[in-house]
mmCIF file with all atom_site columns, C-alpha atoms in Angstrom:
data_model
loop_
_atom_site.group_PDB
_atom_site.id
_atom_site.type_symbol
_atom_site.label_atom_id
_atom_site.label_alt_id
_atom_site.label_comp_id
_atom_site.label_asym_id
_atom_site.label_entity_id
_atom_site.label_seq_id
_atom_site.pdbx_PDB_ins_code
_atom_site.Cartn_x
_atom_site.Cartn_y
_atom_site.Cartn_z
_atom_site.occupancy
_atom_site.B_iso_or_equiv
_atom_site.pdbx_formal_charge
_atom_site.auth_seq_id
_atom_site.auth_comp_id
_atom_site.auth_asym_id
_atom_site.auth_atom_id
_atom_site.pdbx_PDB_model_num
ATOM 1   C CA . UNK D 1 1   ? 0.000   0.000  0.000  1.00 44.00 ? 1   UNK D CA 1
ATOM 2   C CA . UNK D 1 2   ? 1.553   3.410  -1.214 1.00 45.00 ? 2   UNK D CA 1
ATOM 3   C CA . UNK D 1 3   ? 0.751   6.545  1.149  1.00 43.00 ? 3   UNK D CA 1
ATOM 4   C CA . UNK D 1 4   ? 0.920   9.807  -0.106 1.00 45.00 ? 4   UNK D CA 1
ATOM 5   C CA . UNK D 1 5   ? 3.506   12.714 0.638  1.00 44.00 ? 5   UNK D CA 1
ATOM 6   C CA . UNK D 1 6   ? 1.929   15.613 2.853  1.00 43.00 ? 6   UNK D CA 1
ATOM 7   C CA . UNK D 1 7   ? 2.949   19.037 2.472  1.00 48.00 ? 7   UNK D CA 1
ATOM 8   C CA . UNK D 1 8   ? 5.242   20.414 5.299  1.00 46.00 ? 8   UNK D CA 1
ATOM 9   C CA . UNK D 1 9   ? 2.304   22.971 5.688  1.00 45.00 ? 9   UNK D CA 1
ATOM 10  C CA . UNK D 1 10  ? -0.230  20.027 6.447  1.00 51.00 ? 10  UNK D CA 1
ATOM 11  C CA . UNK D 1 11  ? 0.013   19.689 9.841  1.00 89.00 ? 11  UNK D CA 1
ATOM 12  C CA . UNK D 1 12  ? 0.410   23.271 10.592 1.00 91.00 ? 12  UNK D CA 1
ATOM 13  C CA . UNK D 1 13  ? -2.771  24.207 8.718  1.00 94.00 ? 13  UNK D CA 1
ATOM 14  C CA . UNK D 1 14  ? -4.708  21.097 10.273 1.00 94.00 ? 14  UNK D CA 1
ATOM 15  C CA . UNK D 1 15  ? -4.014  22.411 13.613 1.00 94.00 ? 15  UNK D CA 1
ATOM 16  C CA . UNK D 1 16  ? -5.422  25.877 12.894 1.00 95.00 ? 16  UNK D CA 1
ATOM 17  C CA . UNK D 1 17  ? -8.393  24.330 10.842 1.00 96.00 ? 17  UNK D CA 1
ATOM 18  C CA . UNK D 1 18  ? -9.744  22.186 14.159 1.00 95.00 ? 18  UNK D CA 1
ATOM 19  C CA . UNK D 1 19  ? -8.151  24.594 16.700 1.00 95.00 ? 19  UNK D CA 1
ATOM 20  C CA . UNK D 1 20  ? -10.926 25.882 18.805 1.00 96.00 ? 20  UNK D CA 1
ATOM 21  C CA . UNK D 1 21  ? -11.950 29.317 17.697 1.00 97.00 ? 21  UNK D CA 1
ATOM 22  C CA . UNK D 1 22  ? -10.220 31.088 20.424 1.00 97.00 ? 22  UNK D CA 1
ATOM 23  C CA . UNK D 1 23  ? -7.274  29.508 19.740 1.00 96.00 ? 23  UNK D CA 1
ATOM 24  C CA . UNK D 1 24  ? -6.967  29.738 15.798 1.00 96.00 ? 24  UNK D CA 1
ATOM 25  C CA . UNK D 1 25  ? -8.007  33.780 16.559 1.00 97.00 ? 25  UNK D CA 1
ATOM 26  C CA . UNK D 1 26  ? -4.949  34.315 19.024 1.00 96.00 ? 26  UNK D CA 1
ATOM 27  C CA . UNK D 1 27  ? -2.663  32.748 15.765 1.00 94.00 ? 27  UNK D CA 1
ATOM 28  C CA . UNK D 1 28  ? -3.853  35.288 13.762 1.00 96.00 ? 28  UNK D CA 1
ATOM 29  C CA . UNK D 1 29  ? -4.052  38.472 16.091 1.00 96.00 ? 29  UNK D CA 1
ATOM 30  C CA . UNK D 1 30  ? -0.134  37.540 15.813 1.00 95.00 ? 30  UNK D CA 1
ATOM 31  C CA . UNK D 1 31  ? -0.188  38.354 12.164 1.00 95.00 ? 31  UNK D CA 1
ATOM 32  C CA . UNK D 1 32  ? -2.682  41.303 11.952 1.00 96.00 ? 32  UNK D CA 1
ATOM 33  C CA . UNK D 1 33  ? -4.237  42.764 15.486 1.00 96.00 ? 33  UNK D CA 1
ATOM 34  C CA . UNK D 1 34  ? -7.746  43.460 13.506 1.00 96.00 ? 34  UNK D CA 1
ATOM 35  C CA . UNK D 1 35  ? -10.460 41.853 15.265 1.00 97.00 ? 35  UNK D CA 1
ATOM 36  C CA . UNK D 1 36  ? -12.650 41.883 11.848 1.00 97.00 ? 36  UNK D CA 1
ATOM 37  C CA . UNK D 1 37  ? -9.688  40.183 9.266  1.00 97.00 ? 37  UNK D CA 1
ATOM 38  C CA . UNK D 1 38  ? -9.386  37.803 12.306 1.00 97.00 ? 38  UNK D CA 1
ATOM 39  C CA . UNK D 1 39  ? -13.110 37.098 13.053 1.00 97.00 ? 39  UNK D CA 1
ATOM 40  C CA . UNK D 1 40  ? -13.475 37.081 9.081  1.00 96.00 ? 40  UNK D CA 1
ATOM 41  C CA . UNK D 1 41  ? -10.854 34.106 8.570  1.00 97.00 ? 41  UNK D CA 1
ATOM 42  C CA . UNK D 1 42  ? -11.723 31.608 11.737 1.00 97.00 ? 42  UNK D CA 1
ATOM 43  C CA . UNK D 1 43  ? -15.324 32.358 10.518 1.00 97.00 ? 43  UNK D CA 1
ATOM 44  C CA . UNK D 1 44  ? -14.147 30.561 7.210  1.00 96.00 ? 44  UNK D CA 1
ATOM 45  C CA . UNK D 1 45  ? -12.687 27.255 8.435  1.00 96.00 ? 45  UNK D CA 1
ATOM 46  C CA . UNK D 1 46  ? -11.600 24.949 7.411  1.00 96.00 ? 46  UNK D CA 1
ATOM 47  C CA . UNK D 1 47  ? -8.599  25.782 4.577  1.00 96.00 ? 47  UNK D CA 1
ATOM 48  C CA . UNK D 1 48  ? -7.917  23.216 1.953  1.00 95.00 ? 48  UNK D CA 1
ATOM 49  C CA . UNK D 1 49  ? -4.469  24.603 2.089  1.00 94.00 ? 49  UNK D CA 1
ATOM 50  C CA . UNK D 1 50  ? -2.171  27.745 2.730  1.00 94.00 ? 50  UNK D CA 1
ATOM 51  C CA . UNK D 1 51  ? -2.702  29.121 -0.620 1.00 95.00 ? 51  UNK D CA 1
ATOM 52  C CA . UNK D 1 52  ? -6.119  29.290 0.112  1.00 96.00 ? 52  UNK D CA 1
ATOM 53  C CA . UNK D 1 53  ? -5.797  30.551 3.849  1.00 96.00 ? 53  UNK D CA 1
ATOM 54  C CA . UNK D 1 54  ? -3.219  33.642 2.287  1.00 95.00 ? 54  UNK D CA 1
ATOM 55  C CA . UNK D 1 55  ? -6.096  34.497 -0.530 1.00 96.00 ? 55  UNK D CA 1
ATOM 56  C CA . UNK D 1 56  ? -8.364  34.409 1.967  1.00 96.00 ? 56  UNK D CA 1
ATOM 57  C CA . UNK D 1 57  ? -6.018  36.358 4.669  1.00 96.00 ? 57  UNK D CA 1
ATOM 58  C CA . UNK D 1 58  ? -5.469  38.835 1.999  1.00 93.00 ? 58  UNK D CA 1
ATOM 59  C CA . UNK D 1 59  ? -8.884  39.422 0.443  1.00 94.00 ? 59  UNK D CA 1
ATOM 60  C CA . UNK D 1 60  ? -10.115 39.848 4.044  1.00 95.00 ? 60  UNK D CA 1
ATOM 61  C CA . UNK D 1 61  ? -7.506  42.527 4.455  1.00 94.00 ? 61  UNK D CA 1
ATOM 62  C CA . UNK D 1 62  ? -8.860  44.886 1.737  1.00 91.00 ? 62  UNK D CA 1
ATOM 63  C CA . UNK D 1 63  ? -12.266 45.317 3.688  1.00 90.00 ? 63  UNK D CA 1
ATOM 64  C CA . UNK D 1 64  ? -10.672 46.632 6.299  1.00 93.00 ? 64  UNK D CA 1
ATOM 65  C CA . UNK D 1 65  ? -12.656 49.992 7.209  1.00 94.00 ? 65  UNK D CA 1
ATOM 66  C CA . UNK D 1 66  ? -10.189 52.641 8.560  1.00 92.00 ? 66  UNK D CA 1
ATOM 67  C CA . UNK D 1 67  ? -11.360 52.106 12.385 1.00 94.00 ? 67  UNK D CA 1
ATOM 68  C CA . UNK D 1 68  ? -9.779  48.079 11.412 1.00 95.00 ? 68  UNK D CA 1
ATOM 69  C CA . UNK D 1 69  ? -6.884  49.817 10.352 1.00 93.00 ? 69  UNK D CA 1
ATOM 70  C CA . UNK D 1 70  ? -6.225  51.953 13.455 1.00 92.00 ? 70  UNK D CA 1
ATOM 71  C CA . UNK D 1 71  ? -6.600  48.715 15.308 1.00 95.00 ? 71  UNK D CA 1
ATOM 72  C CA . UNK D 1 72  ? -4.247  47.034 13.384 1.00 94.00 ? 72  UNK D CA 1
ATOM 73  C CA . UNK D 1 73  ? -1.436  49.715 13.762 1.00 93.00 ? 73  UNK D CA 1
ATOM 74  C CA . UNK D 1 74  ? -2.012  49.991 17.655 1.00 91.00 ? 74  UNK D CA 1
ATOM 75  C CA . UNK D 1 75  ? -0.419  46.837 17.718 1.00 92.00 ? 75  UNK D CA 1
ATOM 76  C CA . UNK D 1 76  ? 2.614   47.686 15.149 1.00 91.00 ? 76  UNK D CA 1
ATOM 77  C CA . UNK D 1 77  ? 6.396   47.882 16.372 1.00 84.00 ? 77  UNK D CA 1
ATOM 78  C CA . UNK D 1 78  ? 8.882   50.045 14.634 1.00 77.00 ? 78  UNK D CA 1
ATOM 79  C CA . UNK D 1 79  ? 10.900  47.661 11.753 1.00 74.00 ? 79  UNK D CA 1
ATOM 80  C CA . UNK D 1 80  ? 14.148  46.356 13.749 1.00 70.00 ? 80  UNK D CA 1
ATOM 81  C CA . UNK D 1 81  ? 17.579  47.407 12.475 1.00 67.00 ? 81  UNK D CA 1
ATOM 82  C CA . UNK D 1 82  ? 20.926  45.002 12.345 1.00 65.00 ? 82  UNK D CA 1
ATOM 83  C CA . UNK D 1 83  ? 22.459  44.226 15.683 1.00 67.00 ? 83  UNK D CA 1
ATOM 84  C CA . UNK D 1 84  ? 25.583  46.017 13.891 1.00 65.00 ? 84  UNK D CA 1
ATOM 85  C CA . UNK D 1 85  ? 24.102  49.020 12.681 1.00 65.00 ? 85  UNK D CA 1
ATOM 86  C CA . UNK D 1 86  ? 26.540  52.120 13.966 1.00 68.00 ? 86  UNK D CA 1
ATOM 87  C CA . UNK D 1 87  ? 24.795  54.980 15.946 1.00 74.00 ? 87  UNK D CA 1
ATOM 88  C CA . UNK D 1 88  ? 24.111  57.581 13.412 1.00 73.00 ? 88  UNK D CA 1
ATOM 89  C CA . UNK D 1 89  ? 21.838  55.542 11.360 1.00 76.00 ? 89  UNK D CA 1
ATOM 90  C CA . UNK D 1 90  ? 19.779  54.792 14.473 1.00 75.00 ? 90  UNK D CA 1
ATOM 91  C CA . UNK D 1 91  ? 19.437  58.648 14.920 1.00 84.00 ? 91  UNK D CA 1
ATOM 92  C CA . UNK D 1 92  ? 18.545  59.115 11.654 1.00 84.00 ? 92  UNK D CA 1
ATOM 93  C CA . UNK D 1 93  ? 15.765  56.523 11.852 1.00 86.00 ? 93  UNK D CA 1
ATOM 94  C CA . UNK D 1 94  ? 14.482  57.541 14.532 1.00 86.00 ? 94  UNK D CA 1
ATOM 95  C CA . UNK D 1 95  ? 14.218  61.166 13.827 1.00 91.00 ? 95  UNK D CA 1
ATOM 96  C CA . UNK D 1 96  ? 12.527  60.190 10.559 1.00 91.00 ? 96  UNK D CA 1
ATOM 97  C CA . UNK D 1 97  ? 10.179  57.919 12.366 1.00 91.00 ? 97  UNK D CA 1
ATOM 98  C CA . UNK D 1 98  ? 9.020   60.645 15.165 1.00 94.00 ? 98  UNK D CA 1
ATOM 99  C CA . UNK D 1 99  ? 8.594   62.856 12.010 1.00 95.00 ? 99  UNK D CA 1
ATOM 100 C CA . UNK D 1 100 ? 6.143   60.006 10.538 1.00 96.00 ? 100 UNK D CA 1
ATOM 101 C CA . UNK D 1 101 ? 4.448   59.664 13.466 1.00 95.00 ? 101 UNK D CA 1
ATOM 102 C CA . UNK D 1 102 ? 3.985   63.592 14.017 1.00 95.00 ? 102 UNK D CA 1
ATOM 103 C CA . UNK D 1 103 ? 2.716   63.960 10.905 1.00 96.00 ? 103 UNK D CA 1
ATOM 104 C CA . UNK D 1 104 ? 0.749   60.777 10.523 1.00 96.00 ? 104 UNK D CA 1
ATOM 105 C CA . UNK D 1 105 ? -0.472  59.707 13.781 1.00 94.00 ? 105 UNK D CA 1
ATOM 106 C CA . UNK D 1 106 ? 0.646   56.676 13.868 1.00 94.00 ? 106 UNK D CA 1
ATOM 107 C CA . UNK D 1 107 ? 3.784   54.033 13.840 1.00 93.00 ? 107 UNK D CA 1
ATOM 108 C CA . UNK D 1 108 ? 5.602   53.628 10.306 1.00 95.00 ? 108 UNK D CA 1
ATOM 109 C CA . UNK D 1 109 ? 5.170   50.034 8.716  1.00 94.00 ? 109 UNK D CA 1
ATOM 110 C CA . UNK D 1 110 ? 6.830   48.687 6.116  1.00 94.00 ? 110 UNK D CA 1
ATOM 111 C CA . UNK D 1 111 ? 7.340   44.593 4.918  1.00 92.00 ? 111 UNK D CA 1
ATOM 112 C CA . UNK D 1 112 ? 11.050  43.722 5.000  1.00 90.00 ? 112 UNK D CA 1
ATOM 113 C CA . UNK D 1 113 ? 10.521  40.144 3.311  1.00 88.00 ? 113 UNK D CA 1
ATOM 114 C CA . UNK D 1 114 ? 12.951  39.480 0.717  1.00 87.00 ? 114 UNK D CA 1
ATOM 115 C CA . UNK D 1 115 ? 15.714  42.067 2.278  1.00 87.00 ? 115 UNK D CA 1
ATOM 116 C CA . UNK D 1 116 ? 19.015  41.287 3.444  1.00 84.00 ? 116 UNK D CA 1
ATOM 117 C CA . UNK D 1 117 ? 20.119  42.859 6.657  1.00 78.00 ? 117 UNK D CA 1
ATOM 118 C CA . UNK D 1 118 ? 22.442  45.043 4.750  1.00 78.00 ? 118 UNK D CA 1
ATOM 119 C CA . UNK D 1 119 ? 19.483  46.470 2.529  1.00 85.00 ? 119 UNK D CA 1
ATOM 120 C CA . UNK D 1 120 ? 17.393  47.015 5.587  1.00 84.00 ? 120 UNK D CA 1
ATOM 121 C CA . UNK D 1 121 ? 18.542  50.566 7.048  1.00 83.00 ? 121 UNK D CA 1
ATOM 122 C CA . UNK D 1 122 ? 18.457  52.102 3.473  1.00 86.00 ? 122 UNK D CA 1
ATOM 123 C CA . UNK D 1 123 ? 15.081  50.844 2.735  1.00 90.00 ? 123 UNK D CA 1
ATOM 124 C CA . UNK D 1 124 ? 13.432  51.595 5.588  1.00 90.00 ? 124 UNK D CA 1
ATOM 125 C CA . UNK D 1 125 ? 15.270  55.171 5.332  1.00 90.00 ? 125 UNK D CA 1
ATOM 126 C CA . UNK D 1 126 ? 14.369  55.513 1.897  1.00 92.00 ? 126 UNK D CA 1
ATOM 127 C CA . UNK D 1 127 ? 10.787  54.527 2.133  1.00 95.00 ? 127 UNK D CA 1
ATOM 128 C CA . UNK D 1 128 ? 9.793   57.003 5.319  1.00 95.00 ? 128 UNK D CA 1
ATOM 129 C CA . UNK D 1 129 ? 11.760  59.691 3.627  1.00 93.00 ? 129 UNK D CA 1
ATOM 130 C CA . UNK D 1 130 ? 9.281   58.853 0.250  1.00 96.00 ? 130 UNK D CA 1
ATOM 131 C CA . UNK D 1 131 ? 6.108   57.950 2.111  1.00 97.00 ? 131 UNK D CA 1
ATOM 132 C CA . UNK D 1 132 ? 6.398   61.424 4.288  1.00 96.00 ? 132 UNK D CA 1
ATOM 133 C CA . UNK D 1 133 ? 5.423   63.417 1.276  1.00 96.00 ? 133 UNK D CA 1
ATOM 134 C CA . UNK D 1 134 ? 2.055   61.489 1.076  1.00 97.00 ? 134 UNK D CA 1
ATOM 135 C CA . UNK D 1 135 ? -1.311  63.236 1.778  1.00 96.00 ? 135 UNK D CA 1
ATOM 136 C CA . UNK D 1 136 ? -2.810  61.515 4.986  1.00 95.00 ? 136 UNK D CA 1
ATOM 137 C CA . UNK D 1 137 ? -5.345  59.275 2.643  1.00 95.00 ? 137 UNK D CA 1
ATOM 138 C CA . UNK D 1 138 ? -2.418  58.201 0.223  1.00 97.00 ? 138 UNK D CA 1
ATOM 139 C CA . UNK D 1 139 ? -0.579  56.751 3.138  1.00 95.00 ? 139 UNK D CA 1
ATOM 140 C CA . UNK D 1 140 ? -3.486  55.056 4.876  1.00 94.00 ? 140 UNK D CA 1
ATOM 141 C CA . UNK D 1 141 ? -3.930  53.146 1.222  1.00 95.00 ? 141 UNK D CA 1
ATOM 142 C CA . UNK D 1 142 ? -0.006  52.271 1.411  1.00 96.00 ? 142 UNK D CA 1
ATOM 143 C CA . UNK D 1 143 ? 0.283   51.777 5.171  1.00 95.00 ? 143 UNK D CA 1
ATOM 144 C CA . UNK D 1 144 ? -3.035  49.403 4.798  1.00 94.00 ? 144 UNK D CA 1
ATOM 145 C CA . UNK D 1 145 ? -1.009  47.766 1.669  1.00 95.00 ? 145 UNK D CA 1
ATOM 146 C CA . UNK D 1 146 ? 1.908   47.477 4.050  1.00 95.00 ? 146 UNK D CA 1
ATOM 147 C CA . UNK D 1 147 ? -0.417  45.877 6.627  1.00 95.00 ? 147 UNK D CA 1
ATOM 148 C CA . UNK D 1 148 ? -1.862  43.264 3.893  1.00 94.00 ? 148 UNK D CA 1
ATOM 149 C CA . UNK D 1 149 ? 1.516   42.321 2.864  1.00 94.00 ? 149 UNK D CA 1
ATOM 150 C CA . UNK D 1 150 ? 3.204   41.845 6.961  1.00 94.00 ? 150 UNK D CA 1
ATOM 151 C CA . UNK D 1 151 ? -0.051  39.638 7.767  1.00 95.00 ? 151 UNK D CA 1
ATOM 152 C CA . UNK D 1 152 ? 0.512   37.680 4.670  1.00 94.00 ? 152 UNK D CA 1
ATOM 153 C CA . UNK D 1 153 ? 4.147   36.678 5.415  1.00 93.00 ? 153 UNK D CA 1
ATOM 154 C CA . UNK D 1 154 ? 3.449   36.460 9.173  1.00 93.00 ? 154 UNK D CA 1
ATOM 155 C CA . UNK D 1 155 ? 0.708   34.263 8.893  1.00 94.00 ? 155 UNK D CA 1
ATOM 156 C CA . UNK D 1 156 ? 2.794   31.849 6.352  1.00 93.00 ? 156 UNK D CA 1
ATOM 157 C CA . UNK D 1 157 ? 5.731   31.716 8.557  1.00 92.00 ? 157 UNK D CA 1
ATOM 158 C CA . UNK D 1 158 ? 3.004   31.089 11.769 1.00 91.00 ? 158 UNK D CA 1
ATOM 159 C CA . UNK D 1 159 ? 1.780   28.018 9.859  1.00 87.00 ? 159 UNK D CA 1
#
């Protein structure tokens, strides 16, 4: 009798399919701290697989209303830097991030997937320096794009 291979996602996914509600909602407030994208997804058990449970993750994510947003970013941390990085560039971030927050209201989020350390501080510098010239309704529609793609990656490496 042959058996067939299971993805390395199988189990993961399994456990958050059958996990009591509670449970499976605490996984994802991990990912995104919106009570609606989280309520929306355990609603929608069971996932045939993480594909599915990412479209789903990120369709959910576009109906966010801005009060779901503001939620969302209560929970947000500041990107972290290299262990190594020298003490001017921390300055320099965090000047640019109290002028973000000054002028925005809330904390700066960006997705860092795909970047090497070394890219990091330039990115991150780069992108707050850009994003500061936005008119408070542009940046909600790229910090909520941020948001959308931070849930997506957290939520893949969670399962």
């Amino acid at each position: 009798m042959q058996t067939r291979a299971t993805p390395a996602t199988a189990a993961p996914l399994e456990r958050f399919n059958t996990a009591p509600a509670p449970e499976a909602a605490l996984t994802l407030l991990t990912c995104l701290h919106s009570r609606a994208w989280t309520h929306r997804l355990v609603a929608h058990r069971p996932y045939p697989d993480l594909p599915a449970l990412l479209a789903a993750a990120d369709e959910a994510a576009y109906d966010l209303s801005p009060d779901d947003l503001t939620e969302a970013l209560t929970a947000e941390f500041r990107p972290a830097l290299p262990e190594d990085t020298y003490a001017a560039a921390h300055t320099a971030l965090n000047a640019a991030h109290a002028a973000y927050e000054s002028r925005f209201g809330h904390v700066f989020v960006i997705s860092l997937a795909g970047l090497s350390p070394d890219e990091t501080l330039n990115h991150v510098l780069a992108a707050i320096r850009s994003r500061l010239n936005n008119d408070p309704d542009e940046e909600r529609l790229v910090t909520a794009e941020e948001l959308r793609h931070l849930a997506k990656t957290r939520l893949a490496n969670a399962l």
